[in-house]
PDB file of C-alpha atoms in Angstrom:
ATOM      1  CA  MET A 560      76.239 -80.682  42.341  1.00 36.00           C
ATOM      2  CA  PRO A 561      75.766 -82.651  46.492  1.00 39.00           C
ATOM      3  CA  SER A 562      73.690 -84.921  46.325  1.00 34.00           C
ATOM      4  CA  PHE A 563      70.764 -84.423  48.546  1.00 29.00           C
ATOM      5  CA  PRO A 564      71.022 -86.829  51.528  1.00 29.00           C
ATOM      6  CA  PHE A 565      74.263 -85.172  51.272  1.00 28.00           C
ATOM      7  CA  ILE A 566      72.580 -81.691  51.460  1.00 26.00           C
ATOM      8  CA  CYS A 567      69.687 -82.825  53.819  1.00 28.00           C
ATOM      9  CA  SER A 568      73.394 -83.577  56.101  1.00 25.00           C
ATOM     10  CA  LEU A 569      73.847 -79.809  56.591  1.00 27.00           C
ATOM     11  CA  LEU A 570      70.889 -79.041  57.983  1.00 25.00           C
ATOM     12  CA  LEU A 571      72.196 -80.547  61.383  1.00 26.00           C
ATOM     13  CA  LEU A 572      72.981 -78.004  64.037  1.00 31.00           C
ATOM     14  CA  LEU A 573      75.193 -77.974  66.211  1.00 32.00           C
ATOM     15  CA  LEU A 574      74.684 -75.737  68.769  1.00 36.00           C
ATOM     16  CA  ALA A 575      76.395 -72.998  70.147  1.00 44.00           C
ATOM     17  CA  GLY A 576      79.298 -74.175  73.582  1.00 45.00           C
ATOM     18  CA  ALA A 577      77.978 -72.268  77.073  1.00 59.00           C
ATOM     19  CA  VAL A 578      79.777 -69.456  78.530  1.00 60.00           C
ATOM     20  CA  SER A 579      81.074 -69.109  81.807  1.00 55.00           C
ATOM     21  CA  ALA A 580      82.463 -65.657  83.094  1.00 51.00           C
ATOM     22  CA  HIS A 581      84.429 -63.831  86.080  1.00 50.00           C
ATOM     23  CA  THR A 582      85.724 -60.889  85.275  1.00 59.00           C
ATOM     24  CA  PRO A 583      83.202 -58.053  84.444  1.00 62.00           C
ATOM     25  CA  ILE A 584      83.646 -55.252  82.864  1.00 87.00           C
ATOM     26  CA  ASN A 585      81.231 -52.355  81.552  1.00 95.00           C
ATOM     27  CA  ALA A 586      79.249 -53.928  78.323  1.00 97.00           C
ATOM     28  CA  ARG A 587      76.762 -51.512  78.630  1.00 96.00           C
ATOM     29  CA  LYS A 588      78.677 -48.749  78.129  1.00 96.00           C
ATOM     30  CA  TYR A 589      80.659 -50.392  75.538  1.00 97.00           C
ATOM     31  CA  PHE A 590      77.861 -50.917  73.516  1.00 98.00           C
ATOM     32  CA  GLY A 591      76.571 -47.662  74.670  1.00 97.00           C
ATOM     33  CA  TYR A 592      73.644 -48.748  76.358  1.00 96.00           C
ATOM     34  CA  VAL A 593      72.056 -46.210  78.413  1.00 94.00           C
ATOM     35  CA  PRO A 594      68.606 -48.523  80.168  1.00 92.00           C
ATOM     36  CA  ALA A 595      65.636 -45.879  80.858  1.00 88.00           C
ATOM     37  CA  VAL A 596      65.342 -47.744  84.173  1.00 86.00           C
ATOM     38  CA  ASP A 597      67.667 -48.976  87.085  1.00 83.00           C
ATOM     39  CA  ASP A 598      65.939 -52.182  86.854  1.00 80.00           C
ATOM     40  CA  VAL A 599      68.528 -54.390  88.924  1.00 79.00           C
ATOM     41  CA  LYS A 600      66.538 -57.041  89.262  1.00 79.00           C
ATOM     42  CA  PHE A 601      65.592 -57.808  86.319  1.00 83.00           C
ATOM     43  CA  THR A 602      61.778 -57.816  85.958  1.00 85.00           C
ATOM     44  CA  ASN A 603      61.058 -55.854  83.718  1.00 90.00           C
ATOM     45  CA  LYS A 604      60.835 -58.498  80.808  1.00 92.00           C
ATOM     46  CA  THR A 605      60.354 -55.123  78.069  1.00 94.00           C
ATOM     47  CA  LEU A 606      63.496 -53.702  78.767  1.00 95.00           C
ATOM     48  CA  LEU A 607      65.214 -56.607  79.587  1.00 96.00           C
ATOM     49  CA  ALA A 608      64.149 -57.618  75.996  1.00 97.00           C
ATOM     50  CA  GLU A 609      65.803 -54.202  74.861  1.00 97.00           C
ATOM     51  CA  GLU A 610      69.187 -54.771  76.170  1.00 97.00           C
ATOM     52  CA  PHE A 611      69.572 -57.916  74.646  1.00 98.00           C
ATOM     53  CA  LEU A 612      68.003 -56.752  71.400  1.00 98.00           C
ATOM     54  CA  HIS A 613      70.374 -53.447  71.631  1.00 98.00           C
ATOM     55  CA  ALA A 614      74.194 -55.664  72.726  1.00 98.00           C
ATOM     56  CA  HIS A 615      72.878 -58.759  69.765  1.00 98.00           C
ATOM     57  CA  ASN A 616      72.762 -55.730  66.738  1.00 98.00           C
ATOM     58  CA  TRP A 617      75.131 -53.731  67.806  1.00 98.00           C
ATOM     59  CA  ILE A 618      77.474 -56.681  67.536  1.00 98.00           C
ATOM     60  CA  ARG A 619      75.544 -57.395  63.887  1.00 98.00           C
ATOM     61  CA  LYS A 620      76.169 -53.983  62.236  1.00 97.00           C
ATOM     62  CA  GLN A 621      79.497 -54.598  63.085  1.00 98.00           C
ATOM     63  CA  TYR A 622      78.898 -56.763  59.998  1.00 97.00           C
ATOM     64  CA  HIS A 623      76.711 -55.241  58.482  1.00 96.00           C
ATOM     65  CA  LEU A 624      74.474 -57.965  58.743  1.00 97.00           C
ATOM     66  CA  PRO A 625      70.278 -57.158  59.009  1.00 96.00           C
ATOM     67  CA  ALA A 626      69.040 -56.491  62.794  1.00 97.00           C
ATOM     68  CA  TYR A 627      67.089 -59.070  64.547  1.00 98.00           C
ATOM     69  CA  ALA A 628      63.622 -58.816  65.768  1.00 97.00           C
ATOM     70  CA  TRP A 629      62.555 -59.637  69.851  1.00 98.00           C
ATOM     71  CA  ASP A 630      60.763 -63.463  69.210  1.00 97.00           C
ATOM     72  CA  GLU A 631      58.339 -63.669  72.273  1.00 97.00           C
ATOM     73  CA  ASN A 632      58.207 -67.350  71.610  1.00 97.00           C
ATOM     74  CA  LEU A 633      61.945 -67.536  71.315  1.00 98.00           C
ATOM     75  CA  ALA A 634      61.718 -65.517  74.998  1.00 97.00           C
ATOM     76  CA  SER A 635      59.354 -67.989  76.483  1.00 97.00           C
ATOM     77  CA  TYR A 636      61.198 -70.962  75.536  1.00 97.00           C
ATOM     78  CA  ALA A 637      64.244 -69.638  77.251  1.00 98.00           C
ATOM     79  CA  ARG A 638      62.421 -69.028  80.362  1.00 97.00           C
ATOM     80  CA  GLY A 639      60.879 -72.099  80.036  1.00 97.00           C
ATOM     81  CA  TYR A 640      64.153 -73.924  80.318  1.00 97.00           C
ATOM     82  CA  LEU A 641      66.006 -72.333  82.620  1.00 97.00           C
ATOM     83  CA  MET A 642      63.138 -72.745  84.861  1.00 96.00           C
ATOM     84  CA  GLN A 643      64.268 -76.310  84.868  1.00 96.00           C
ATOM     85  CA  ARG A 644      67.739 -75.002  85.855  1.00 95.00           C
ATOM     86  CA  TYR A 645      67.136 -73.328  88.395  1.00 95.00           C
ATOM     87  CA  GLU A 646      67.809 -76.149  90.715  1.00 95.00           C
ATOM     88  CA  ASP A 647      70.267 -76.829  89.417  1.00 95.00           C
ATOM     89  CA  CYS A 648      72.293 -73.789  87.538  1.00 94.00           C
ATOM     90  CA  ARG A 649      74.100 -76.138  85.176  1.00 93.00           C
ATOM     91  CA  LEU A 650      74.879 -74.635  81.740  1.00 92.00           C
ATOM     92  CA  ILE A 651      74.336 -77.685  79.864  1.00 94.00           C
ATOM     93  CA  HIS A 652      72.334 -76.655  76.862  1.00 95.00           C
ATOM     94  CA  SER A 653      68.728 -77.254  76.251  1.00 96.00           C
ATOM     95  CA  ASN A 654      67.137 -79.988  73.504  1.00 89.00           C
ATOM     96  CA  SER A 655      66.452 -76.847  71.201  1.00 88.00           C
ATOM     97  CA  LYS A 656      65.111 -76.932  67.820  1.00 91.00           C
ATOM     98  CA  TYR A 657      66.438 -73.226  67.151  1.00 95.00           C
ATOM     99  CA  GLY A 658      70.127 -71.828  68.182  1.00 96.00           C
ATOM    100  CA  GLU A 659      70.852 -71.417  71.818  1.00 97.00           C
ATOM    101  CA  ASN A 660      73.763 -69.931  73.238  1.00 98.00           C
ATOM    102  CA  ILE A 661      74.170 -70.106  76.620  1.00 97.00           C
ATOM    103  CA  PHE A 662      75.929 -67.932  80.259  1.00 97.00           C
ATOM    104  CA  TRP A 663      76.250 -68.323  83.282  1.00 95.00           C
ATOM    105  CA  GLY A 664      77.761 -65.444  86.018  1.00 93.00           C
ATOM    106  CA  LYS A 665      79.136 -66.978  88.771  1.00 91.00           C
ATOM    107  CA  LYS A 666      76.816 -63.657  91.192  1.00 89.00           C
ATOM    108  CA  ARG A 667      73.885 -62.310  90.286  1.00 90.00           C
ATOM    109  CA  THR A 668      75.020 -58.883  88.836  1.00 89.00           C
ATOM    110  CA  TRP A 669      75.984 -60.138  85.235  1.00 94.00           C
ATOM    111  CA  ASN A 670      73.227 -58.100  82.911  1.00 95.00           C
ATOM    112  CA  PRO A 671      72.286 -58.807  79.083  1.00 97.00           C
ATOM    113  CA  SER A 672      75.025 -56.849  77.730  1.00 97.00           C
ATOM    114  CA  ASP A 673      77.746 -59.028  79.629  1.00 96.00           C
ATOM    115  CA  ALA A 674      76.737 -62.100  79.086  1.00 97.00           C
ATOM    116  CA  THR A 675      76.539 -60.387  74.789  1.00 98.00           C
ATOM    117  CA  TYR A 676      79.955 -59.377  75.109  1.00 98.00           C
ATOM    118  CA  TYR A 677      81.336 -62.383  76.490  1.00 97.00           C
ATOM    119  CA  TRP A 678      79.865 -64.075  73.200  1.00 98.00           C
ATOM    120  CA  TYR A 679      81.496 -61.576  71.336  1.00 98.00           C
ATOM    121  CA  GLN A 680      84.553 -61.464  72.322  1.00 97.00           C
ATOM    122  CA  GLU A 681      85.478 -64.963  70.895  1.00 98.00           C
ATOM    123  CA  ASN A 682      85.509 -63.202  67.805  1.00 98.00           C
ATOM    124  CA  GLN A 683      89.168 -62.741  68.294  1.00 97.00           C
ATOM    125  CA  TRP A 684      89.706 -66.364  67.913  1.00 98.00           C
ATOM    126  CA  TYR A 685      87.330 -66.792  64.783  1.00 98.00           C
ATOM    127  CA  ASP A 686      88.734 -67.382  61.586  1.00 97.00           C
ATOM    128  CA  PHE A 687      86.482 -66.027  58.501  1.00 96.00           C
ATOM    129  CA  LYS A 688      89.048 -67.303  56.047  1.00 95.00           C
ATOM    130  CA  THR A 689      89.577 -71.002  57.232  1.00 96.00           C
ATOM    131  CA  LEU A 690      85.701 -71.173  59.181  1.00 96.00           C
ATOM    132  CA  THR A 691      87.801 -72.857  62.033  1.00 96.00           C
ATOM    133  CA  CYS A 692      88.316 -71.426  65.830  1.00 97.00           C
ATOM    134  CA  ALA A 693      91.916 -71.302  67.440  1.00 96.00           C
ATOM    135  CA  PRO A 694      93.572 -72.267  69.495  1.00 95.00           C
ATOM    136  CA  PRO A 695      92.260 -75.330  70.197  1.00 93.00           C
ATOM    137  CA  PRO A 696      90.404 -76.057  73.605  1.00 93.00           C
ATOM    138  CA  LYS A 697      88.287 -72.492  72.654  1.00 95.00           C
ATOM    139  CA  SER A 698      85.336 -71.466  71.298  1.00 95.00           C
ATOM    140  CA  CYS A 699      83.438 -69.894  68.806  1.00 97.00           C
ATOM    141  CA  GLY A 700      80.265 -70.881  68.446  1.00 97.00           C
ATOM    142  CA  HIS A 701      78.130 -68.096  70.387  1.00 98.00           C
ATOM    143  CA  PHE A 702      79.631 -65.364  68.531  1.00 98.00           C
ATOM    144  CA  THR A 703      79.403 -67.821  65.094  1.00 98.00           C
ATOM    145  CA  GLN A 704      75.540 -67.418  66.446  1.00 98.00           C
ATOM    146  CA  VAL A 705      75.189 -64.230  67.013  1.00 98.00           C
ATOM    147  CA  VAL A 706      76.229 -62.932  63.342  1.00 98.00           C
ATOM    148  CA  TRP A 707      74.559 -65.958  62.103  1.00 97.00           C
ATOM    149  CA  ARG A 708      73.366 -64.172  58.494  1.00 95.00           C
ATOM    150  CA  ASP A 709      70.035 -65.929  58.121  1.00 93.00           C
ATOM    151  CA  SER A 710      69.175 -65.834  61.839  1.00 95.00           C
ATOM    152  CA  ASN A 711      66.406 -63.197  61.333  1.00 95.00           C
ATOM    153  CA  ARG A 712      64.668 -63.219  65.067  1.00 97.00           C
ATOM    154  CA  VAL A 713      65.641 -63.975  68.522  1.00 98.00           C
ATOM    155  CA  GLY A 714      64.340 -64.115  72.152  1.00 98.00           C
ATOM    156  CA  CYS A 715      66.313 -64.487  75.422  1.00 98.00           C
ATOM    157  CA  ALA A 716      65.787 -64.752  79.288  1.00 97.00           C
ATOM    158  CA  LEU A 717      67.240 -64.297  82.293  1.00 97.00           C
ATOM    159  CA  GLN A 718      67.163 -66.606  85.640  1.00 95.00           C
ATOM    160  CA  ASN A 719      68.920 -66.399  89.062  1.00 95.00           C
ATOM    161  CA  CYS A 720      69.676 -69.664  90.797  1.00 94.00           C
ATOM    162  CA  HIS A 721      68.332 -71.664  93.793  1.00 91.00           C
ATOM    163  CA  LYS A 722      70.621 -70.788  96.250  1.00 90.00           C
ATOM    164  CA  SER A 723      72.311 -66.657  95.440  1.00 88.00           C
ATOM    165  CA  ASP A 724      76.253 -67.950  95.480  1.00 91.00           C
ATOM    166  CA  MET A 725      74.900 -70.530  92.604  1.00 92.00           C
ATOM    167  CA  GLY A 726      74.698 -67.247  90.401  1.00 94.00           C
ATOM    168  CA  MET A 727      72.609 -67.042  87.675  1.00 95.00           C
ATOM    169  CA  LEU A 728      71.961 -68.139  83.902  1.00 97.00           C
ATOM    170  CA  MET A 729      71.210 -66.076  81.223  1.00 97.00           C
ATOM    171  CA  ALA A 730      69.521 -67.841  77.108  1.00 98.00           C
ATOM    172  CA  CYS A 731      69.173 -66.347  74.015  1.00 98.00           C
ATOM    173  CA  GLU A 732      67.146 -68.435  71.776  1.00 98.00           C
ATOM    174  CA  TYR A 733      67.537 -67.398  67.228  1.00 97.00           C
ATOM    175  CA  ASP A 734      65.252 -68.492  64.822  1.00 94.00           C
ATOM    176  CA  PRO A 735      66.343 -69.615  62.012  1.00 92.00           C
ATOM    177  CA  PRO A 736      69.338 -71.768  63.706  1.00 93.00           C
ATOM    178  CA  GLY A 737      73.049 -71.533  62.660  1.00 94.00           C
ATOM    179  CA  ASN A 738      75.724 -71.921  63.253  1.00 93.00           C
ATOM    180  CA  TYR A 739      75.996 -75.081  60.455  1.00 87.00           C
ATOM    181  CA  ASP A 740      78.949 -77.191  59.751  1.00 86.00           C
ATOM    182  CA  ASN A 741      82.048 -75.648  57.281  1.00 87.00           C
ATOM    183  CA  GLU A 742      79.369 -72.581  56.207  1.00 90.00           C
ATOM    184  CA  ASN A 743      80.273 -69.105  56.489  1.00 94.00           C
ATOM    185  CA  PRO A 744      78.158 -66.995  58.999  1.00 96.00           C
ATOM    186  CA  LEU A 745      78.540 -64.288  56.952  1.00 96.00           C
ATOM    187  CA  GLN A 746      76.356 -65.527  54.146  1.00 91.00           C
ATOM    188  CA  GLU A 747      73.658 -66.465  53.579  1.00 82.00           C
ATOM    189  CA  HIS A 748      73.226 -70.587  52.789  1.00 66.00           C
ATOM    190  CA  ILE A 749      69.349 -72.320  52.753  1.00 47.00           C
ATOM    191  CA  TRP A 750      65.980 -70.664  53.413  1.00 44.00           C
ATOM    192  CA  PRO A 751      62.849 -72.251  53.931  1.00 42.00           C
ATOM    193  CA  ILE A 752      60.326 -70.472  51.115  1.00 42.00           C
ATOM    194  CA  SER A 753      56.265 -71.398  50.867  1.00 43.00           C
ATOM    195  CA  HIS A 754      56.258 -74.252  47.779  1.00 43.00           C
ATOM    196  CA  PRO A 755      53.811 -72.369  45.057  1.00 44.00           C
ATOM    197  CA  THR A 756      51.426 -75.201  45.588  1.00 46.00           C
ATOM    198  CA  ASN A 757      51.495 -77.657  48.705  1.00 46.00           C
ATOM    199  CA  PRO A 758      52.015 -75.861  51.994  1.00 45.00           C
ATOM    200  CA  ASN A 759      52.919 -79.628  53.526  1.00 44.00           C
ATOM    201  CA  HIS A 760      56.588 -79.146  51.044  1.00 41.00           C
ATOM    202  CA  VAL A 761      59.271 -76.842  52.846  1.00 39.00           C
ATOM    203  CA  VAL A 762      61.426 -75.443  50.172  1.00 39.00           C
ATOM    204  CA  LEU A 763      65.079 -74.921  50.962  1.00 40.00           C
ATOM    205  CA  LEU A 764      67.826 -72.964  49.169  1.00 38.00           C
ATOM    206  CA  VAL A 765      71.091 -74.321  47.737  1.00 38.00           C
ATOM    207  CA  SER A 766      73.303 -72.450  48.724  1.00 35.00           C
ATOM    208  CA  PHE A 767      74.867 -72.750  44.608  1.00 39.00           C
ATOM    209  CA  GLU A 768      74.845 -69.904  41.807  1.00 41.00           C
ATOM    210  CA  ILE A 769      76.511 -70.212  38.218  1.00 41.00           C
ATOM    211  CA  ASN A 770      76.538 -67.428  35.009  1.00 44.00           C
ATOM    212  CA  TRP A 771      73.021 -68.592  32.904  1.00 41.00           C
ATOM    213  CA  GLU A 772      74.861 -67.940  30.044  1.00 48.00           C
ATOM    214  CA  THR A 773      77.193 -70.506  30.714  1.00 48.00           C
ATOM    215  CA  VAL A 774      75.478 -73.089  31.556  1.00 45.00           C
ATOM    216  CA  PRO A 775      74.420 -76.212  28.625  1.00 44.00           C
ATOM    217  CA  SER A 776      71.529 -77.127  27.989  1.00 44.00           C
ATOM    218  CA  PRO A 777      70.790 -80.167  28.411  1.00 43.00           C
ATOM    219  CA  PHE A 778      72.466 -79.669  31.475  1.00 41.00           C
ATOM    220  CA  LEU A 779      73.233 -82.225  34.247  1.00 42.00           C
ATOM    221  CA  ILE A 780      72.310 -82.246  37.645  1.00 42.00           C
ATOM    222  CA  ASP A 781      72.615 -85.851  40.053  1.00 42.00           C
ATOM    223  CA  SER A 782      72.340 -88.016  37.356  1.00 37.00           C
ATOM    224  CA  HIS A 783      69.777 -86.476  35.729  1.00 39.00           C
ATOM    225  CA  VAL A 784      69.386 -84.713  32.680  1.00 36.00           C
ATOM    226  CA  TYR A 785      66.961 -81.596  31.622  1.00 36.00           C
ATOM    227  CA  ASP A 786      66.525 -78.987  29.167  1.00 36.00           C
ATOM    228  CA  ARG A 787      66.941 -75.353  30.712  1.00 36.00           C
ATOM    229  CA  PRO A 788      63.206 -74.468  32.030  1.00 36.00           C
ATOM    230  CA  ASN A 789      62.246 -72.517  34.708  1.00 38.00           C
ATOM    231  CA  GLY A 790      59.543 -73.530  36.891  1.00 37.00           C
ATOM    232  CA  TRP A 791      59.450 -76.652  38.844  1.00 35.00           C
ATOM    233  CA  PHE A 792      59.753 -79.774  38.282  1.00 36.00           C
ATOM    234  CA  LYS A 793      59.988 -83.288  39.270  1.00 36.00           C
ATOM    235  CA  CYS A 794      63.254 -85.384  40.742  1.00 36.00           C
ATOM    236  CA  GLY A 795      61.985 -88.823  42.195  1.00 38.00           C
ATOM    237  CA  ASP A 796      62.103 -87.541  45.266  1.00 38.00           C
ATOM    238  CA  VAL A 797      63.034 -84.300  44.909  1.00 41.00           C
ATOM    239  CA  GLY A 798      62.439 -81.274  43.646  1.00 41.00           C
ATOM    240  CA  PHE A 799      64.182 -78.539  42.236  1.00 43.00           C
ATOM    241  CA  PHE A 800      63.175 -74.689  40.478  1.00 42.00           C
ATOM    242  CA  VAL A 801      65.105 -73.344  38.658  1.00 44.00           C
ATOM    243  CA  ARG A 802      64.508 -69.237  38.557  1.00 42.00           C
ATOM    244  CA  ASP A 803      66.019 -66.608  36.172  1.00 41.00           C
ATOM    245  CA  GLN A 804      67.469 -64.072  37.863  1.00 41.00           C
ATOM    246  CA  ASP A 805      69.697 -61.237  36.598  1.00 43.00           C
ATOM    247  CA  ASN A 806      71.548 -63.878  34.416  1.00 39.00           C
ATOM    248  CA  LEU A 807      72.159 -66.933  37.077  1.00 42.00           C
ATOM    249  CA  LEU A 808      70.989 -70.292  37.653  1.00 42.00           C
ATOM    250  CA  ILE A 809      69.939 -70.466  41.370  1.00 45.00           C
ATOM    251  CA  LEU A 810      68.539 -74.224  41.683  1.00 47.00           C
ATOM    252  CA  LEU A 811      66.016 -75.069  45.032  1.00 46.00           C
ATOM    253  CA  TRP A 812      64.369 -78.300  46.107  1.00 41.00           C
ATOM    254  CA  TYR A 813      62.396 -79.055  48.700  1.00 39.00           C
ATOM    255  CA  CYS A 814      61.720 -81.369  51.022  1.00 34.00           C
ATOM    256  CA  ILE A 815      58.161 -83.225  52.665  1.00 33.00           C
ATOM    257  CA  TYR A 816      58.061 -83.089  56.183  1.00 29.00           C
TER     258      TYR A 816
END
């Protein structure tokens, strides 16, 4: 089993890269989205959220993934960050603690379906068997964030830049964030859950399952020997939880933040 410092290092987020688009397609038709109102200036936040969410969940459905829920706090963060880019219209990431996708369009006619479509098109370069994006210098981080299974909330924003010839920016924030290195985006990885007795502890689930019948007793975890318990026990600064569920041994640990 990997050491605790190594496991924690997996929590370092690799934010998806930014995308600029040049050749428009009818992305709304592609996703089967028909806006209730033709809001060409994108002033209606409800319609904006609806379109972003529709496109994202259309993609998620292709991979049999749970649908995203709209998160207004994430949308507010995206709006705030894009306002910081209002003057320069620079295609750079924020210091978000979330997963983040950013899109730039030269003209102000791009819509949420367009941005999401171009993020989705990175799937043609992504190999789920090797978890790699090829050929270089292709980027697949937008796509993998959209389909990252553990991400379940999204909030997005659209901002025209200060000068009309600078174009527009769109950004989506995702929580929990995705794009952990060397992890399959379609599989479950780490879930924060509540510690049973201490709310200041954050529990993280190890992506590690072994057949209960094949586990010796006592068994070895990080050079510590234990009997096969069901419940919480301590291992130095690391807490493990062992639970019998459908004949599987599931190991959890928590970090104190």
